[in-house]
mmCIF file of C-alpha atoms in Angstrom:
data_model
loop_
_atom_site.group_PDB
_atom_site.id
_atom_site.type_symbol
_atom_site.label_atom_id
_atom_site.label_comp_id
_atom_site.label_asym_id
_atom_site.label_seq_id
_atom_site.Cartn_x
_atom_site.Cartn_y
_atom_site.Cartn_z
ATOM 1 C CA UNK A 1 -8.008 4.831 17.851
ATOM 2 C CA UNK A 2 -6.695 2.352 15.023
ATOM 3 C CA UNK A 3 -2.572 2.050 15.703
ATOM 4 C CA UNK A 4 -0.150 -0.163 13.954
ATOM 5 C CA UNK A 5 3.207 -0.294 14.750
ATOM 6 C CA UNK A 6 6.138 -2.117 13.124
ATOM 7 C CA UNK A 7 9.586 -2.831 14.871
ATOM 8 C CA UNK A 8 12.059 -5.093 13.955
ATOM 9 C CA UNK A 9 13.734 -3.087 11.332
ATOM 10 C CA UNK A 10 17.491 -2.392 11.566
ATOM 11 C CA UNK A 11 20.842 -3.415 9.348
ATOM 12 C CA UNK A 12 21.568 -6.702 8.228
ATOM 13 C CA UNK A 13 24.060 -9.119 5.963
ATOM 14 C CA UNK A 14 23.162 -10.439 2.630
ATOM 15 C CA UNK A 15 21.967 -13.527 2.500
ATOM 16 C CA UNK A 16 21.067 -13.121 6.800
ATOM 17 C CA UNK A 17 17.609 -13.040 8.280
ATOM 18 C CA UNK A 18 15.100 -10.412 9.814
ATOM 19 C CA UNK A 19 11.498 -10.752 11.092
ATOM 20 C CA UNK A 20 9.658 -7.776 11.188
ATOM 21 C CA UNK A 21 6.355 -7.286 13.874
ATOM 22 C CA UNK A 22 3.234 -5.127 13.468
ATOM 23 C CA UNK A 23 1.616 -4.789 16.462
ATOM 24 C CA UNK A 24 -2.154 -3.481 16.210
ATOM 25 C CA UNK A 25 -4.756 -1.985 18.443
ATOM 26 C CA UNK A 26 -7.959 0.467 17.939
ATOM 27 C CA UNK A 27 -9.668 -2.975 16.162
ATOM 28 C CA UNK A 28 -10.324 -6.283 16.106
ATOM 29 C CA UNK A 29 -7.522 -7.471 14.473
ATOM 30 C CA UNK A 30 -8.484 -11.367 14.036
ATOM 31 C CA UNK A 31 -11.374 -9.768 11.883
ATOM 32 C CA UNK A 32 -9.109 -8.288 9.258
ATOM 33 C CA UNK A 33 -6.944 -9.379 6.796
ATOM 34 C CA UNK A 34 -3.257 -7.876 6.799
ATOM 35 C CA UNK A 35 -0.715 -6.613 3.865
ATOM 36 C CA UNK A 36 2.790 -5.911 4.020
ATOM 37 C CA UNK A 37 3.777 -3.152 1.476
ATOM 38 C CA UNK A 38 7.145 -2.202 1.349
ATOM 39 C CA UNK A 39 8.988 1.327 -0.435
ATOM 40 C CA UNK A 40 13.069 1.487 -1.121
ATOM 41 C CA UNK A 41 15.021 4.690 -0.808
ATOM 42 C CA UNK A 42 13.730 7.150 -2.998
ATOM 43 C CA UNK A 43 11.164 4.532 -4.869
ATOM 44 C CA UNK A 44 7.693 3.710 -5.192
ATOM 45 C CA UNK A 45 5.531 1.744 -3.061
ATOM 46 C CA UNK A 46 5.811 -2.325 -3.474
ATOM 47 C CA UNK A 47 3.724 -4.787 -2.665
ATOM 48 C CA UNK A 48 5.149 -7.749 -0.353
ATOM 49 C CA UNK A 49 2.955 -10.298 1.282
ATOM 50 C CA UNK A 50 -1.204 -10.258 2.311
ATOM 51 C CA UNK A 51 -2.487 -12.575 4.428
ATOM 52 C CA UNK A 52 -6.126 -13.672 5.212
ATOM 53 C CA UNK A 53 -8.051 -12.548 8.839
ATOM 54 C CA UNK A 54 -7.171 -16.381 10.176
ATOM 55 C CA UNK A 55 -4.000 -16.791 8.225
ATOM 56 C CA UNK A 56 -5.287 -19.327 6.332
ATOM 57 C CA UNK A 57 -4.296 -18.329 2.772
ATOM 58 C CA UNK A 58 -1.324 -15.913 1.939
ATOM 59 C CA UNK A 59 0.114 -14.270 -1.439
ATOM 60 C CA UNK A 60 3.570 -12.987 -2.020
ATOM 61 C CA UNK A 61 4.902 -11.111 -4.897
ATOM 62 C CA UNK A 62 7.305 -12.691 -7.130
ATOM 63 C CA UNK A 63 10.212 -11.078 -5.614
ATOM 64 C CA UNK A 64 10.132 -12.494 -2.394
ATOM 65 C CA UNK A 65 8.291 -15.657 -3.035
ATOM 66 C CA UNK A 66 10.251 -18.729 -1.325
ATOM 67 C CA UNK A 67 12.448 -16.395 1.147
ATOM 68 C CA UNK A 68 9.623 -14.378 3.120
ATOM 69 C CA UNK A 69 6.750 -15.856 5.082
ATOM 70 C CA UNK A 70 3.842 -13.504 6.431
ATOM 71 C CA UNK A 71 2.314 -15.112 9.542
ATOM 72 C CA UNK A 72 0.058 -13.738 12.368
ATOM 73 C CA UNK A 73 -1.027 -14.369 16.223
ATOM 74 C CA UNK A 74 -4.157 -13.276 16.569
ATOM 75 C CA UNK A 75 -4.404 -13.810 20.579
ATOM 76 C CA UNK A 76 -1.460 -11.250 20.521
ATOM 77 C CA UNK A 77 -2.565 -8.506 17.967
ATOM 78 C CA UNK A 78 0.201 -8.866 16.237
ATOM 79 C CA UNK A 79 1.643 -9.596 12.411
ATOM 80 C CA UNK A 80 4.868 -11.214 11.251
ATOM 81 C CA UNK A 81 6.822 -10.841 8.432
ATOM 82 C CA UNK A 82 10.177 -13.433 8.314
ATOM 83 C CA UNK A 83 12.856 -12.506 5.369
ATOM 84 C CA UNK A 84 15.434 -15.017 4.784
ATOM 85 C CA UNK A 85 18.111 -15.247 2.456
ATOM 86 C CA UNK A 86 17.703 -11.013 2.607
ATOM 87 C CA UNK A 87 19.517 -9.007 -0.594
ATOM 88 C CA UNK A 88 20.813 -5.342 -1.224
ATOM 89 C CA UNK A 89 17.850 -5.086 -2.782
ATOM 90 C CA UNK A 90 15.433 -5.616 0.130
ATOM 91 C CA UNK A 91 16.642 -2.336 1.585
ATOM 92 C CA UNK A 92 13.469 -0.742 1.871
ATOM 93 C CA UNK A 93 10.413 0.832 4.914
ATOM 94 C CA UNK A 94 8.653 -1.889 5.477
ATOM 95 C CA UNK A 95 4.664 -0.902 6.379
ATOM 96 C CA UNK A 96 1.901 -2.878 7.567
ATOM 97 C CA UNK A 97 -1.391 -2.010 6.667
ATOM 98 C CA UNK A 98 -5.024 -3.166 7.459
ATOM 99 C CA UNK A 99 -6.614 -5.294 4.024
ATOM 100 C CA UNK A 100 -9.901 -4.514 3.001
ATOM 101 C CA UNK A 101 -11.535 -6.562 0.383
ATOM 102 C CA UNK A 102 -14.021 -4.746 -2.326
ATOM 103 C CA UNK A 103 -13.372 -6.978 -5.425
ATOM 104 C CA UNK A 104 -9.922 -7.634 -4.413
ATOM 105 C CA UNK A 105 -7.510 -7.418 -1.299
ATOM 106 C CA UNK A 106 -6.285 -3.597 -1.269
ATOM 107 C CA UNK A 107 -5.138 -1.281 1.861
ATOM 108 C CA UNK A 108 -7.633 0.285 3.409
ATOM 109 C CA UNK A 109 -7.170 3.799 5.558
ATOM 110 C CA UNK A 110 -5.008 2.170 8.509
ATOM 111 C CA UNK A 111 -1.053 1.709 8.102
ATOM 112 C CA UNK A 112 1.984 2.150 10.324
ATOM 113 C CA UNK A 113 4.653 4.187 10.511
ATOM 114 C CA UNK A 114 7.107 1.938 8.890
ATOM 115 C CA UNK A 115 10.447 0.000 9.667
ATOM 116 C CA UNK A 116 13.708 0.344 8.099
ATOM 117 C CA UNK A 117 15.521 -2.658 6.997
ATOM 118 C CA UNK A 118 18.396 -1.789 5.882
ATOM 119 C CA UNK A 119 20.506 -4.952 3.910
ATOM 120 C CA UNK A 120 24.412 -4.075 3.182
ATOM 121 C CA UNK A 121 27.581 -5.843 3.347
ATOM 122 C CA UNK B 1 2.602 -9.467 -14.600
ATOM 123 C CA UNK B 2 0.326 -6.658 -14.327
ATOM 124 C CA UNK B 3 1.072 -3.246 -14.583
ATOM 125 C CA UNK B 4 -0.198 0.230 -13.747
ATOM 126 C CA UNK B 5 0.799 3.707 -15.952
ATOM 127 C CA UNK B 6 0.951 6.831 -14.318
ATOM 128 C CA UNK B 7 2.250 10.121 -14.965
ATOM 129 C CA UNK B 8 5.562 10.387 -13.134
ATOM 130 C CA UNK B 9 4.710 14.230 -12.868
ATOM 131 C CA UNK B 10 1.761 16.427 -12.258
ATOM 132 C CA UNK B 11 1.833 20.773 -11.591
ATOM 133 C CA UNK B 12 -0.380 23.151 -11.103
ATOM 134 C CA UNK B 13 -1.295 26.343 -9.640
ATOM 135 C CA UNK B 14 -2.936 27.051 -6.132
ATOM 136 C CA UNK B 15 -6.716 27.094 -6.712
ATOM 137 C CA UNK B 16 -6.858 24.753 -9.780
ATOM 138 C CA UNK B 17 -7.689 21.231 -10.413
ATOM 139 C CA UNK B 18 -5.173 18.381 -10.510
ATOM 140 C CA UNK B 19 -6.290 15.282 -12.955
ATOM 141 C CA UNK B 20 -3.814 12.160 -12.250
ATOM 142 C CA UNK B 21 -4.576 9.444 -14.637
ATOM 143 C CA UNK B 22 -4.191 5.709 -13.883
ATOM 144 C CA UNK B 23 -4.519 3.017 -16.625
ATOM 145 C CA UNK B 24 -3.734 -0.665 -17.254
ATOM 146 C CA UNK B 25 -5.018 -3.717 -19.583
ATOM 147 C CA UNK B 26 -8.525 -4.979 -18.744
ATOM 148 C CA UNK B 27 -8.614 -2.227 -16.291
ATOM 149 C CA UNK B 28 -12.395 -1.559 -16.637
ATOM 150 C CA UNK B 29 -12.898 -4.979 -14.406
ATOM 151 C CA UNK B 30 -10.723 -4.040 -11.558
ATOM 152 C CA UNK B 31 -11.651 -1.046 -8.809
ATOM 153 C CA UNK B 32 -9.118 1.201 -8.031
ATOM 154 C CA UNK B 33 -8.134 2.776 -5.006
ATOM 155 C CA UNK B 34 -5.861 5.897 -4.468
ATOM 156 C CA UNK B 35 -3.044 6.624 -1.759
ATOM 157 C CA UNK B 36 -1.739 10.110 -0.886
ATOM 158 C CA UNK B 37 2.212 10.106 0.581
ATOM 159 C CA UNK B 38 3.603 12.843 1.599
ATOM 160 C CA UNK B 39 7.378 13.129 2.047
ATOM 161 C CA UNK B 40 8.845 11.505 5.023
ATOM 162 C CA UNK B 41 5.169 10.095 5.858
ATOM 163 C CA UNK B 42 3.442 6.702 5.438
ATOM 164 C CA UNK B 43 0.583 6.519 2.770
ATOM 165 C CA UNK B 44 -2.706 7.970 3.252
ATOM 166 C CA UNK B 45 -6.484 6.797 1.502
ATOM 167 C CA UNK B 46 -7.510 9.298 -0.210
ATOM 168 C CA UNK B 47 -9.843 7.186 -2.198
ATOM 169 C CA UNK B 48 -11.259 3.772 -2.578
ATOM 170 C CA UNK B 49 -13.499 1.399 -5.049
ATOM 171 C CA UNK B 50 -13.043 4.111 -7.660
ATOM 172 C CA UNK B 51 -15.043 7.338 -6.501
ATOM 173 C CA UNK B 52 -15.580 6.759 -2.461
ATOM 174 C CA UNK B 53 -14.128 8.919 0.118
ATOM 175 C CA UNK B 54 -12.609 7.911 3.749
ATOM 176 C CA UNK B 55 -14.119 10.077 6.871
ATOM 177 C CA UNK B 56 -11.515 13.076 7.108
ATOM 178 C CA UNK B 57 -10.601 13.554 3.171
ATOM 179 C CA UNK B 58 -11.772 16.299 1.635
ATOM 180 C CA UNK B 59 -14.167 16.987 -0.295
ATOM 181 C CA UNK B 60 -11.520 18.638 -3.075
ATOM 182 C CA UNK B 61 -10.659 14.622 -3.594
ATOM 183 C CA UNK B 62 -12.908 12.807 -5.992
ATOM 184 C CA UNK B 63 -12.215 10.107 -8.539
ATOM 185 C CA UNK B 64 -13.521 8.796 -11.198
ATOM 186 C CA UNK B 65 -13.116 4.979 -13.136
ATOM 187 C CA UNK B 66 -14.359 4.634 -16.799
ATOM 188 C CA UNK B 67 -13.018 1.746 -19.262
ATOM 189 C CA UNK B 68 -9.302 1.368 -18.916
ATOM 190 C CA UNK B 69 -8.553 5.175 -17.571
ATOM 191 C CA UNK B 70 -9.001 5.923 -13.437
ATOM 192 C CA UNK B 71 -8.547 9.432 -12.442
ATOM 193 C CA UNK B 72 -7.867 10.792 -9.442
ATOM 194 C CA UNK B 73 -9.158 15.080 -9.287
ATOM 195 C CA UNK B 74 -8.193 17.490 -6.267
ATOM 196 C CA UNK B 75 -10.183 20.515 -7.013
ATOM 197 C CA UNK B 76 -9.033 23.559 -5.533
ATOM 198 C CA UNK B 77 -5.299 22.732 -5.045
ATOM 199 C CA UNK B 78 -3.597 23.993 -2.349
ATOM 200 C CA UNK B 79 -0.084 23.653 -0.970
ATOM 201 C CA UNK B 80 -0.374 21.182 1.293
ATOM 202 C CA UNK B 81 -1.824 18.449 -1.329
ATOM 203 C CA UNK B 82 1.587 18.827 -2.670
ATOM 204 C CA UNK B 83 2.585 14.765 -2.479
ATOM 205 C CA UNK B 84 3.053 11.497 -4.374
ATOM 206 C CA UNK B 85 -0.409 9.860 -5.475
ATOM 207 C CA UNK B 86 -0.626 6.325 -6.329
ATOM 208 C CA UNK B 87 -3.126 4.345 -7.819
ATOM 209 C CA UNK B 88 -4.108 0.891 -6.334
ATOM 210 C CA UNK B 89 -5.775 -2.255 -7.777
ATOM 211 C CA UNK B 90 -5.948 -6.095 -6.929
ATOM 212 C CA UNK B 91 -5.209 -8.382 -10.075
ATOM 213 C CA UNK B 92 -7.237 -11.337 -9.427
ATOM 214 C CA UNK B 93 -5.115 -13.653 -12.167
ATOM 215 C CA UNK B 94 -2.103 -13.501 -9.967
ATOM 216 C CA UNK B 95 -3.404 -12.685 -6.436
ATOM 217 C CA UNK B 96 -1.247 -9.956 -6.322
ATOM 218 C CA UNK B 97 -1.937 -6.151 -4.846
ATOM 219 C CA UNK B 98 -0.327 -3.654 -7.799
ATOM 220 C CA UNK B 99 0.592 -0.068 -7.465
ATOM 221 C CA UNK B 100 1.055 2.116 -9.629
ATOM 222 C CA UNK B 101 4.762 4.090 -10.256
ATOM 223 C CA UNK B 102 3.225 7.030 -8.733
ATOM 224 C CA UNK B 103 2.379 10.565 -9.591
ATOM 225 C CA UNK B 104 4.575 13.114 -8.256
ATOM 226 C CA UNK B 105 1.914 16.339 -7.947
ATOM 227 C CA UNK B 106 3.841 19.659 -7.336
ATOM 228 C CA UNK B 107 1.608 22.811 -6.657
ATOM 229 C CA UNK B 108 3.549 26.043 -7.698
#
């Protein structure tokens, strides 16, 4: 069955780094594109990164833009999300989810578990 | 950027039907897709492009898109649909994936 399954998560420093991992299986994950979402303590859910089935093209929202790069290794199953330069207000569960496209990139039914980053002095 | 209004708050009874609206500007171009999360859990599908179900969702789940209102109805309510619900679209101006604030459905 589909699985995703983030690690990397833990308790950082402002203004330190974290890369996060999603490793998939159940699918053939070089076929798919790939979102990160992300949802802080008692918030709503926030878009963070999406990146094409090959990588070639990615989108970031506005908040992270410059200081987070989505990447992927396809050979490996497994997606990437590096946050530099991280701020109190990156504390949040960090989810990966499969990308569909039907007039847009959205999530389709497959998402992990999440990781908690956690960013505090 | 683009935004997405929800009702921060839905109730209703055991047995009746939930409505949760979704709305934004030029929202009749967009299709909208709707994510069930219950507490402590990761998001669920419940819908996508508007009105289609994933394998394994109820029946009870159906939405609906027309001009710059979605809705998302769960007939039959029961106790266990008791969740946040957000609403879903791609803005193609920006490139960016928007959710909605979420609906907070409580089944009394």
């Amino acid at each position: 069955q589909v699985q995703l399954v983030e690690s990397g998560g833990g308790v950082v420093q402002p203004g330190r780094s974290l890369r996060l991992s999603c490793e998939v299986s159940g699918f053939t994950f070089g076929s798919y594109g790939m979102h990160w979402v992300r949802q802080a303590p008692g918030k709503g859910l926030e878009w963070v990164a999406v990146t094409w089935y090959d990588g070639s093209d990615t989108y970031y929202a506005d908040s992270v833009k410059g200081r987070f790069t989505i990447s992927r290794d396809n050979p490996k199953n497994t997606l990437y999300l590096q946050m530099n330069s991280l701020r109190v207000e990156d504390t949040a569960v960090y989810y990966c989810a499969r990308a569909r496209y039907s007039n847009g990139w959205h999530t389709d039914d497959s998402w992990g578990q999440g990781t908690l980053v956690t960013v505090s002095s | 950027s683009y935004v997405l209004t929800q009702p921060p708050s839905v109730s209703v009874a055991p047995g009746q039907t939930a409505r949760i609206s979704c709305g934004g500007n030029k929202f009749g171009s967009k299709t909208v897709h709707w994510l069930q999360q219950r507490p402590g859990q990761a998001p669920v599908l419940v819908v996508y492009d508007d009105s289609d179900r994933p394998s394994g969702i109820p029946e009870r789940f159906s939405g609906s898109h027309s001009g710059n209102t979605a809705t998302l109805t769960i007939s039959r309510v029961e106790a266990g649909d008791e969740a946040d619900y957000y609403c879903q679209v791609w803005d193609s101006s920006s490139d960016h994936l928007v959710f909605g604030g979420g609906t907070k459905l409580t089944v009394l």
